[in-house]
Coordinates of C-alpha atoms in Angstrom, one line a residue:
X1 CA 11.7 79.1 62.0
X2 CA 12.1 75.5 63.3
X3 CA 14.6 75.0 67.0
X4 CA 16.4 73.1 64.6
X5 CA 17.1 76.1 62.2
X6 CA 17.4 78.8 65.3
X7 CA 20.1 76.7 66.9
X8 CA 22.4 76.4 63.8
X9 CA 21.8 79.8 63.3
X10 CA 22.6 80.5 66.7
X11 CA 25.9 78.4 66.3
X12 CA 26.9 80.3 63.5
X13 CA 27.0 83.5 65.2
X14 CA 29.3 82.4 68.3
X15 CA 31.5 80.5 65.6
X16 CA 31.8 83.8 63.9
X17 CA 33.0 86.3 66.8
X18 CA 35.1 83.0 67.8
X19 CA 37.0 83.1 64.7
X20 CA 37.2 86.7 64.7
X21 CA 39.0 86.8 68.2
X22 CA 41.2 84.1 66.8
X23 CA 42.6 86.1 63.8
X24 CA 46.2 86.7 64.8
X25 CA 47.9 89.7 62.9
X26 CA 50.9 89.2 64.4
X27 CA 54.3 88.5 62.2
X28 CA 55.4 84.8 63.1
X29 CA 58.9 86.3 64.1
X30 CA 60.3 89.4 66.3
X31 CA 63.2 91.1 64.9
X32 CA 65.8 94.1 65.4
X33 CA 69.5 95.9 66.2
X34 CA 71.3 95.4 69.2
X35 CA 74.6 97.8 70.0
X36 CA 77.4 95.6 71.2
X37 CA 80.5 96.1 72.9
X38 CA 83.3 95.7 70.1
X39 CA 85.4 93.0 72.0
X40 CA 82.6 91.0 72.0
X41 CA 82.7 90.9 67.8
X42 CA 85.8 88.5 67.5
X43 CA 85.2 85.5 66.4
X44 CA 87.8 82.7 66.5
X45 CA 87.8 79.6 64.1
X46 CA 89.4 76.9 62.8
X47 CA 91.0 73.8 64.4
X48 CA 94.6 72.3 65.4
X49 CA 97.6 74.5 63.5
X50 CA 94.9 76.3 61.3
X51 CA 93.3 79.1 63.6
X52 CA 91.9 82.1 62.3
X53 CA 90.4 85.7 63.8
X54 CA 87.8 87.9 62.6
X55 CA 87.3 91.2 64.3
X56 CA 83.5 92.2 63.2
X57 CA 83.7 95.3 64.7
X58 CA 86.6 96.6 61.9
X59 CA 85.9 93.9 59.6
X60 CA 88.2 93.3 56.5
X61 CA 87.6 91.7 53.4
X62 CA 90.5 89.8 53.3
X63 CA 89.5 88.3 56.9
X64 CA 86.2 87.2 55.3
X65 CA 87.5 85.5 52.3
X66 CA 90.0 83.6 55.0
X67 CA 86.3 83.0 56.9
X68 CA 84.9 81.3 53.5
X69 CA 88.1 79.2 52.9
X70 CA 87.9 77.3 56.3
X71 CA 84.3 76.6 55.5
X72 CA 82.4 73.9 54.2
X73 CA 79.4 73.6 51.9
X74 CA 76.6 74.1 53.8
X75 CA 74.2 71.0 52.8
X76 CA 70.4 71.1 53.9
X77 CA 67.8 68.3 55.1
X78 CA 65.3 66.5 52.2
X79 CA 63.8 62.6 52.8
X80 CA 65.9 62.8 56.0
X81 CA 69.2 62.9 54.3
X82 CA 71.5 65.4 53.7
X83 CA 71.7 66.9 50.5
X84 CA 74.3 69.5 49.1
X85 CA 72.6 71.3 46.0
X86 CA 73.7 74.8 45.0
X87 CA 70.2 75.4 43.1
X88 CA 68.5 75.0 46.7
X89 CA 71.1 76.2 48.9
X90 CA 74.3 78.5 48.3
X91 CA 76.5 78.8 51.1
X92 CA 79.3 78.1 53.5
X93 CA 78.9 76.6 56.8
X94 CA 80.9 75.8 60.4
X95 CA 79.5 73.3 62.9
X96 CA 79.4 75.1 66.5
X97 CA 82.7 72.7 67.4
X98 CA 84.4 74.9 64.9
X99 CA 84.3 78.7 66.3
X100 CA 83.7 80.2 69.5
X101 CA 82.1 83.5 69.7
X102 CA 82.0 86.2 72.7
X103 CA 78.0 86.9 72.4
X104 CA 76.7 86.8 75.5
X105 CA 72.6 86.7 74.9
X106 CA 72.0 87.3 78.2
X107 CA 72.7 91.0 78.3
X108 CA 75.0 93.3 76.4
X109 CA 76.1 97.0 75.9
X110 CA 72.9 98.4 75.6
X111 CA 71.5 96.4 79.1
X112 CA 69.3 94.5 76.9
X113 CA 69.0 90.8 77.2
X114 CA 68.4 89.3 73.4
X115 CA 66.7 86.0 75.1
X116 CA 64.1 89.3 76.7
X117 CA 63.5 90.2 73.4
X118 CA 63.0 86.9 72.3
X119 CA 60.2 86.3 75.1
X120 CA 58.5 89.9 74.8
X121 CA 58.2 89.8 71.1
X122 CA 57.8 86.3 70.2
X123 CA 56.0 84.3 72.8
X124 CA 53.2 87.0 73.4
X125 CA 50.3 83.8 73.0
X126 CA 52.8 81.6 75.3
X127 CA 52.8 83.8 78.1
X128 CA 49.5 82.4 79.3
X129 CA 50.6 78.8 79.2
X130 CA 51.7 78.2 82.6
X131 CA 48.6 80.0 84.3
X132 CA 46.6 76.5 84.4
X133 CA 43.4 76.2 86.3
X134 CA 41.4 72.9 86.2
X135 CA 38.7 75.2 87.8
X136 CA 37.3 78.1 85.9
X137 CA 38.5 81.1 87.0
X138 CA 36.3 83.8 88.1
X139 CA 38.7 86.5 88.3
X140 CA 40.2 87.1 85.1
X141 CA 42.0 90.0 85.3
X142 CA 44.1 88.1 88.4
X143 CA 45.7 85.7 85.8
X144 CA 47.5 89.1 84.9
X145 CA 49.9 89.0 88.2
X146 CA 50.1 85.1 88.2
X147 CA 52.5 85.9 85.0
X148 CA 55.3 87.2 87.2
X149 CA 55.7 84.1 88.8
X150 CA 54.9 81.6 86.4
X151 CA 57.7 82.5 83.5
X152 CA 58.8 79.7 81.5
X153 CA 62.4 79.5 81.4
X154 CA 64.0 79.0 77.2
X155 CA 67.5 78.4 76.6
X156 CA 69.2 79.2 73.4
X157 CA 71.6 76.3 72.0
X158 CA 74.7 77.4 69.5
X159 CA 74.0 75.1 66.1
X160 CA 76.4 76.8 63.2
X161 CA 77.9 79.6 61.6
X162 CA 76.7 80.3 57.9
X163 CA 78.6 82.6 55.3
X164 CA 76.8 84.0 52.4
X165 CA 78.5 85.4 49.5
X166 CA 77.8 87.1 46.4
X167 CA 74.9 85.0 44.5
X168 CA 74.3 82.6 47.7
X169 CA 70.9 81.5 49.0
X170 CA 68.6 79.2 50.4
X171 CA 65.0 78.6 49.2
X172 CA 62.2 78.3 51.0
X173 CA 62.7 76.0 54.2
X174 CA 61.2 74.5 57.4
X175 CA 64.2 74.1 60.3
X176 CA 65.1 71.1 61.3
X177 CA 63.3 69.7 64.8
X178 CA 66.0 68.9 67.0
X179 CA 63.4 68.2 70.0
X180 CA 60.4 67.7 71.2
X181 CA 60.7 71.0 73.6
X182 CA 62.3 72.8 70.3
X183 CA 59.7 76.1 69.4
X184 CA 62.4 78.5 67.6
X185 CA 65.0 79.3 65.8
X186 CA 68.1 82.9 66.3
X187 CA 69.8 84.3 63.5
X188 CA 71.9 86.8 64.5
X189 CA 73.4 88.7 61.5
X190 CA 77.2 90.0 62.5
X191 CA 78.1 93.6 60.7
X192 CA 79.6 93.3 57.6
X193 CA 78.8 95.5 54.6
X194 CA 76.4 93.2 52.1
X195 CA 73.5 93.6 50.7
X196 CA 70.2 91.4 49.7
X197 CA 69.9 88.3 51.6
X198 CA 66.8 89.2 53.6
X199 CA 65.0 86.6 55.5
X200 CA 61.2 86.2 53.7
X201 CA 59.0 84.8 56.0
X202 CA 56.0 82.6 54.7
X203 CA 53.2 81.5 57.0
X204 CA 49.0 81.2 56.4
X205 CA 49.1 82.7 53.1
X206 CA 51.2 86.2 54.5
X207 CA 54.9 87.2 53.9
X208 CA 56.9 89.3 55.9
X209 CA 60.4 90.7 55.1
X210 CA 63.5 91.1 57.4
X211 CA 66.0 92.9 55.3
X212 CA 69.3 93.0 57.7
X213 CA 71.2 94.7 55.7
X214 CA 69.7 97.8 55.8
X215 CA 69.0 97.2 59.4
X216 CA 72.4 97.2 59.9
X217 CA 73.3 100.1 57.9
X218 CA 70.5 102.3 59.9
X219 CA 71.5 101.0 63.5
X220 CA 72.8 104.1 65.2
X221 CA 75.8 102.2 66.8
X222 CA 78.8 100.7 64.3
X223 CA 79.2 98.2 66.6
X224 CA 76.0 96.3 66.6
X225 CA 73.9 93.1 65.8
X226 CA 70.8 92.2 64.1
X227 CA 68.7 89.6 65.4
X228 CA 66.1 87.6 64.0
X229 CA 63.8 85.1 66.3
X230 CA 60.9 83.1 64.8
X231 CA 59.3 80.0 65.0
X232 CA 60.9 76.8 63.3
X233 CA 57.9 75.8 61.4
X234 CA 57.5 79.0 59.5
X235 CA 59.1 78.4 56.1
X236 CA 61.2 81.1 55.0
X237 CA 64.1 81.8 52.4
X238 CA 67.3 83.5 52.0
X239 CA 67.0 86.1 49.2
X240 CA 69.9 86.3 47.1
X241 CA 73.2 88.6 48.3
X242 CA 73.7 91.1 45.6
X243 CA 76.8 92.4 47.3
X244 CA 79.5 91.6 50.4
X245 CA 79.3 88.7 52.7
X246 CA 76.2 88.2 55.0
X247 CA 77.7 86.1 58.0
X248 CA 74.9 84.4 60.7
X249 CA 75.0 82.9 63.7
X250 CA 72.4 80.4 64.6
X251 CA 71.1 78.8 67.8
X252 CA 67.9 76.5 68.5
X253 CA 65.7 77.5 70.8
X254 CA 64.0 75.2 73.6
X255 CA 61.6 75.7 76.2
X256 CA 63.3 74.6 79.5
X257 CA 62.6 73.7 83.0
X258 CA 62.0 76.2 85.3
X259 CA 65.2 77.8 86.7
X260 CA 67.0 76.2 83.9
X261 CA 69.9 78.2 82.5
X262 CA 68.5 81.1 81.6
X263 CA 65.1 82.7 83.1
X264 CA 64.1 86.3 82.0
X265 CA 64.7 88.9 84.7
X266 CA 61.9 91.1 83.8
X267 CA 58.1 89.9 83.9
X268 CA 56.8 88.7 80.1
X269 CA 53.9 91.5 80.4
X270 CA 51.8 93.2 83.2
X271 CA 48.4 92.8 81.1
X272 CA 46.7 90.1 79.4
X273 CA 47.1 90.3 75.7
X274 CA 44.3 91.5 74.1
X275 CA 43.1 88.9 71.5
X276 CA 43.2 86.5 74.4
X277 CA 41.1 88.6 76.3
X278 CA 38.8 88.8 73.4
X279 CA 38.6 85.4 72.9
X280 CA 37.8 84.6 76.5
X281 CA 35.2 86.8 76.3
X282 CA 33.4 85.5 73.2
X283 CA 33.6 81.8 74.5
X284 CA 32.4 82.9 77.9
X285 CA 29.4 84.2 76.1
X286 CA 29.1 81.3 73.8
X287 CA 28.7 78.5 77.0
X288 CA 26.9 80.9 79.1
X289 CA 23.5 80.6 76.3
X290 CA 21.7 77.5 76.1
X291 CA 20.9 78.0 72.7
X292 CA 25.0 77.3 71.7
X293 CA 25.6 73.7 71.6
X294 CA 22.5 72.4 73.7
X295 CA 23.2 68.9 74.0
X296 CA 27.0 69.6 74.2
X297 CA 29.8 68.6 71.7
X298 CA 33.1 69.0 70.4
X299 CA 34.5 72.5 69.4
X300 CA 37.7 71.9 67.0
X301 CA 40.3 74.1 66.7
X302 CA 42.3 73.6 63.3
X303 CA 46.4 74.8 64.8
X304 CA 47.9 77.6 63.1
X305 CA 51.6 75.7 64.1
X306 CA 53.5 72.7 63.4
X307 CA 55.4 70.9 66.6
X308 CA 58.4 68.5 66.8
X309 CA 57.6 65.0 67.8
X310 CA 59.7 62.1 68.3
X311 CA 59.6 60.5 65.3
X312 CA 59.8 56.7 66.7
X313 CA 57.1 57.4 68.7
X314 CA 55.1 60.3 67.9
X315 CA 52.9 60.9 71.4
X316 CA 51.5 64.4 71.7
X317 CA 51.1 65.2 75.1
X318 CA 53.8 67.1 75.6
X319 CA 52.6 69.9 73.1
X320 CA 50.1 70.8 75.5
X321 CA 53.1 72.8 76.9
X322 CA 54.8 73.8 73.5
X323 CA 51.9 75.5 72.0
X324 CA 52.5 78.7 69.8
X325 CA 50.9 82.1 69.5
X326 CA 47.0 81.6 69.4
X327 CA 47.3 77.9 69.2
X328 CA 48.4 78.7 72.9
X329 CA 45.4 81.1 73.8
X330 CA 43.3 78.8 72.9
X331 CA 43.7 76.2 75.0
X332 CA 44.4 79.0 78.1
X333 CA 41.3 80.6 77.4
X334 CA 39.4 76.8 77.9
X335 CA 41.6 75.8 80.5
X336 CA 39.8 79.0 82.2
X337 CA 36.9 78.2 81.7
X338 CA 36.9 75.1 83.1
X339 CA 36.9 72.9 80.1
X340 CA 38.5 69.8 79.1
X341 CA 40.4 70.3 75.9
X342 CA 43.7 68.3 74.9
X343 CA 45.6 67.9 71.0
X344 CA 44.9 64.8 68.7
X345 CA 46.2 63.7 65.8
X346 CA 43.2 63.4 63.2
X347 CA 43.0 60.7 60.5
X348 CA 40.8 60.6 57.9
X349 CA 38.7 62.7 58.7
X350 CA 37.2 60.1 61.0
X351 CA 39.3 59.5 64.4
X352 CA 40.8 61.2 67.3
X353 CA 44.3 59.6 68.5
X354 CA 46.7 61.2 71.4
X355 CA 49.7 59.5 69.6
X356 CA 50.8 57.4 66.9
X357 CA 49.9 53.9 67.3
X358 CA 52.6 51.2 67.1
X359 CA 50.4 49.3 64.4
X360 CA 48.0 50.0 61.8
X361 CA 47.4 52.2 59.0
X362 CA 43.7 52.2 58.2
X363 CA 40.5 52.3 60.6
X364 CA 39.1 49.3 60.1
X365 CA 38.3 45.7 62.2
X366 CA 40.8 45.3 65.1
X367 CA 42.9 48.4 64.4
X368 CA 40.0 50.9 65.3
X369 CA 39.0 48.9 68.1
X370 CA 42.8 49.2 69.5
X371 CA 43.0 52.5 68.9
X372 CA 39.4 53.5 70.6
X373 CA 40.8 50.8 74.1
X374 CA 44.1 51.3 74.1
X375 CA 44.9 54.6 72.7
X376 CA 41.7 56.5 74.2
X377 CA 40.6 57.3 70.9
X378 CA 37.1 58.9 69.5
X379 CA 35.0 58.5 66.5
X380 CA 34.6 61.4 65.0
X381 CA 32.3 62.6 61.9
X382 CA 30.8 59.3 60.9
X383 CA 28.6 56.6 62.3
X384 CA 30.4 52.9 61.0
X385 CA 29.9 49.4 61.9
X386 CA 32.8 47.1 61.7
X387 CA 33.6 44.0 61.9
X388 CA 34.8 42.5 65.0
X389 CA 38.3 40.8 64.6
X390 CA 38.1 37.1 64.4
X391 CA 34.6 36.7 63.5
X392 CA 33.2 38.1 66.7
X393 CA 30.1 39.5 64.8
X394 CA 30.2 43.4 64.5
X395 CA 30.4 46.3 67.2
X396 CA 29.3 50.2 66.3
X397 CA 30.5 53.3 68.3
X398 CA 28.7 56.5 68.2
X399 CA 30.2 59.2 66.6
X400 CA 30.7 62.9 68.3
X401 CA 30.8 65.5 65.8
X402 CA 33.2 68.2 65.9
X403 CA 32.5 71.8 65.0
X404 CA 35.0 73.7 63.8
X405 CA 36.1 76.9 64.6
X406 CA 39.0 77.6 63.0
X407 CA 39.5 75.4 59.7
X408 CA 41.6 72.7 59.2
X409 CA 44.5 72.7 56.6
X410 CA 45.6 69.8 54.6
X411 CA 48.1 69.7 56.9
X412 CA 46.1 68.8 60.1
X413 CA 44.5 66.0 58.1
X414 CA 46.5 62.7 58.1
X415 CA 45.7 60.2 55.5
X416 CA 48.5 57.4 55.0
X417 CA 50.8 58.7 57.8
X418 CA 50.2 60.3 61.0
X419 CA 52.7 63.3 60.5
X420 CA 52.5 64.5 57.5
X421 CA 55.3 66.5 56.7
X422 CA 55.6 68.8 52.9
X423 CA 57.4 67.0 50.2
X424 CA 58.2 70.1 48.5
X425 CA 59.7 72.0 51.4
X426 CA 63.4 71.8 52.7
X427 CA 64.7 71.5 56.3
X428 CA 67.3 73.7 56.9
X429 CA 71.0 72.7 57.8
X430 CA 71.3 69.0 58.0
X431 CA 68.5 66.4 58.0
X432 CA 67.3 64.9 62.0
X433 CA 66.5 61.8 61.9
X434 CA 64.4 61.5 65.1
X435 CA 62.5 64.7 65.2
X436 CA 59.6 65.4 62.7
X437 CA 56.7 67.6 62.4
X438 CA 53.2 67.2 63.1
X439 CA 50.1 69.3 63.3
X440 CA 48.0 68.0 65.4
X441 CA 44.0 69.2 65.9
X442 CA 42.9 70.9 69.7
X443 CA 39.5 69.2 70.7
X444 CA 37.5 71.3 73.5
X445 CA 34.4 69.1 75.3
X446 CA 31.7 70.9 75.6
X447 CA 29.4 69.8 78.3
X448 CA 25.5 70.3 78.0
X449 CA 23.6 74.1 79.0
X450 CA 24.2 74.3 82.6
X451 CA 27.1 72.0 82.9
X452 CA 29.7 73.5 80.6
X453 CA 32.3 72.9 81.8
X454 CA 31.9 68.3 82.8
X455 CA 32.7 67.8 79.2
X456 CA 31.1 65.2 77.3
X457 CA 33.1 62.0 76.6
X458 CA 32.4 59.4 74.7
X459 CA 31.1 56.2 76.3
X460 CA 33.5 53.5 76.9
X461 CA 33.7 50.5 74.6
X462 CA 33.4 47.2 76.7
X463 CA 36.6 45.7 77.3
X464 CA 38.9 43.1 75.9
X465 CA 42.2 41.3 76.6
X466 CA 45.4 42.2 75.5
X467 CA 45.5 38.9 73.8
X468 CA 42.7 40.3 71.4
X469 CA 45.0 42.5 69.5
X470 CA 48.8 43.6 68.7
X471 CA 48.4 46.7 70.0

């Protein structure tokens, strides 16, 4: 067998137990019941001389049918406008300026915080984020107590009040980004009698079901709450209400500064999750035999998430400290090791950008010289000559070819835009203007046998004026 042959074959294997590590079982959402102290279930509505009260913990229909009068249609978000369409959406709907509610998310009857909850059962892959080393680290298992200290704060921001009667429903729908530091979205479902309307979660060809209803009618307390936490980008539907009125509460969820409003009072976890530990292991392996990557070269991981950008200037450096589940153990596990890795917006197949350029929509002539000078960005995939601009003759970079560990979907390849959002999935409540998704690609440099962890980047372009170009 050649070197040639034996070193592909060699790849193969590492890519293999890589993408093993990297297969994350767990359900895109946490979920659960919550007992409540009853004077925390009134809910007050309505505005100037038309006030109302609804007492959840002895909840009447004739109170809920008031509830559905004072609200308005609910509408939802499609080509950034909003739309009110009863074969997508069925429900009613009041703006946070329009009720006030005694929830406190911070702790309740039980001693139980819901934000805890959120942060134990959601944000297992994020708990890693903060532990940053440019240096590998040689200790592990230490990173383990660095988590005490190094909590990110989230805060949880009221958005509406949603009333589903008999025959409502919503279809299959993304949330609206309402920030860049935006990872989540809380339902919590308020007692009433009803049934159907479970939440379906959709995400990477798997479904998961929360049926609240029956959550409800099982929790050992009358007085209690569901609660369902999940990430934004995770399309899911309302299934139809067969019975009763399913009433929701509904708050966006943000990362925050640290010591920001609300910071969890007990540590995120006194171990290392396990599939990060796995994964850390299978790379350390990889790096640590010559025969993996030789020469060096670029390890691609396609993101299992979308992230919010701001969609007048769509920069991505801030998702660095956004990521989600694995897409988050992935870069701690590199960051570990002493690697260079950082996200990129791909297009075509062809180059590497941090962020959106201001001009330009194909790689071609000035535009890919810009975007290699001024943007940082990397050839990728294909070796091209092109024209310089203004008949300066012709200039070639060298390409760096990425393996890829994880695929990409169609979603992390950007053609004609450089987000590229669904056209056949809805945003939920009302269209944002200035937020939009993207899903960007997570490049690791891998340096030559024996000096991992220097990287290899690509060599610089000479350099030109500003005058050269629009850019």
């Amino acid at each position: 067998m050649s070197d040639k042959k034996e070193a592909e074959n060699s790849n193969e294997e590492y890519l293999g137990v890589l993408r093993t590590a990297l297969v994350d079982n767990n359900p895109p959402f946490c979920s659960g019941t919550l007992p409540i102290d009853a004077k925390d279930l009134l809910l007050y509505y309505g505005e100037g001389d038309r006030l109302g009260r609804v007492d959840f913990s002895n909840v009447a229909e004739r109170d809920l049918e008031r509830l559905v009068r004072a609200c308005e249609p609910a509408k939802f978000g499609r080509n950034k406008e909003d739309v009110y369409d009863e074969s997508i959406r069925k429900a009613g709907k009041l703006d946070a300026d329009k009720f006030a509610t005694k929830i406190d998310l911070t702790g309740n009857a039980s001693g139980v915080s819901i934000l805890d909850a959120i942060r134990f059962g959601l944000l297992d892959g994020k708990q890693m984020e903060d532990t940053k080393s440019s240096e590998p680290d040689d200790d592990w298992e230490s990173m383990s107590d660095s988590l005490h200290e190094s909590t990110k704060s989230i805060r949880a921001e009221l958005y509406k009040l949603n009333i589903y009667g008999k025959d409502g429903f919503f279809k299959s729908h993304q949330d609206t980004p309402r920030s860049t530091d935006m990872f989540g979205s809380l339902v919590i479902v308020l007692p009433t009698v009803h049934a159907g309307g479970a939440l379906v979660f959709r995400h990477k060809d798997k479904e998961w079901v929360f049926d609240s209803a029956r959550a409800l009618a099982e929790a050992p307390q009358k007085a209690s709450i569901a609660y369902v936490a999940f990430f934004s980008d995770v399309a899911h539907e309302v299934s139809v209400v067969e019975a009763g009125y399913r009433v929701t509460l509904t708050y966006n969820l943000y990362f925050a500064p640290p010591l920001d409003l609300y910071t969890p009072r007990i540590p995120t976890a006194s171990t290392i999750p396990t599939n990060l530990t796995l994964f850390r292991t299978a790379l350390a392996q990889s790096l640590a035999d010559p025969s993996f990557l030789p020469s060096g070269g670029l390890l691609g991981f396609g993101l299992h998430h979308q992230y919010p950008v701001d969609a007048n200037r769509q920069a991505l450096p801030h998702i660095s400290s956004v990521l989600k589940g694995s897409d988050a153990l992935v870069l701690t596990a590199c960051q570990a090791l002493g690697l260079h890795a950082a996200v990129y917006l791909l297009y075509d197949d062809a180059l590497l950008l941090p962020e959106e350029p201001r001009h330009g929509t194909e790689i071609e002539n000035s535009f890919l010289r810009g975007a290699l000078e001024y943007y940082d960005g990397r050839v990728v995939n294909d070796r091209r000559e092109f024209d310089e601009p203004y008949g300066g003759g012709k200039f070639a970079y060298e390409k760096e070819n990425i393996i890829w560990v994880t695929k990409q979907t169609v979603y992390n390849r950007v053609k004609t835009e450089y987000t590229l959002v669904r056209e056949d999935l809805y945003f939920g409540n009302e269209a944002g203007a200035q937020f939009t998704y993207a899903t960007p690609v997570l490049i690791a440099d891998i340096g030559p046998a024996g000096a991992r962890e220097k990287g290899k980047r690509p060599s610089e372009p000479e350099a030109f004026s500003d005058s050269d170009s629009d850019f």
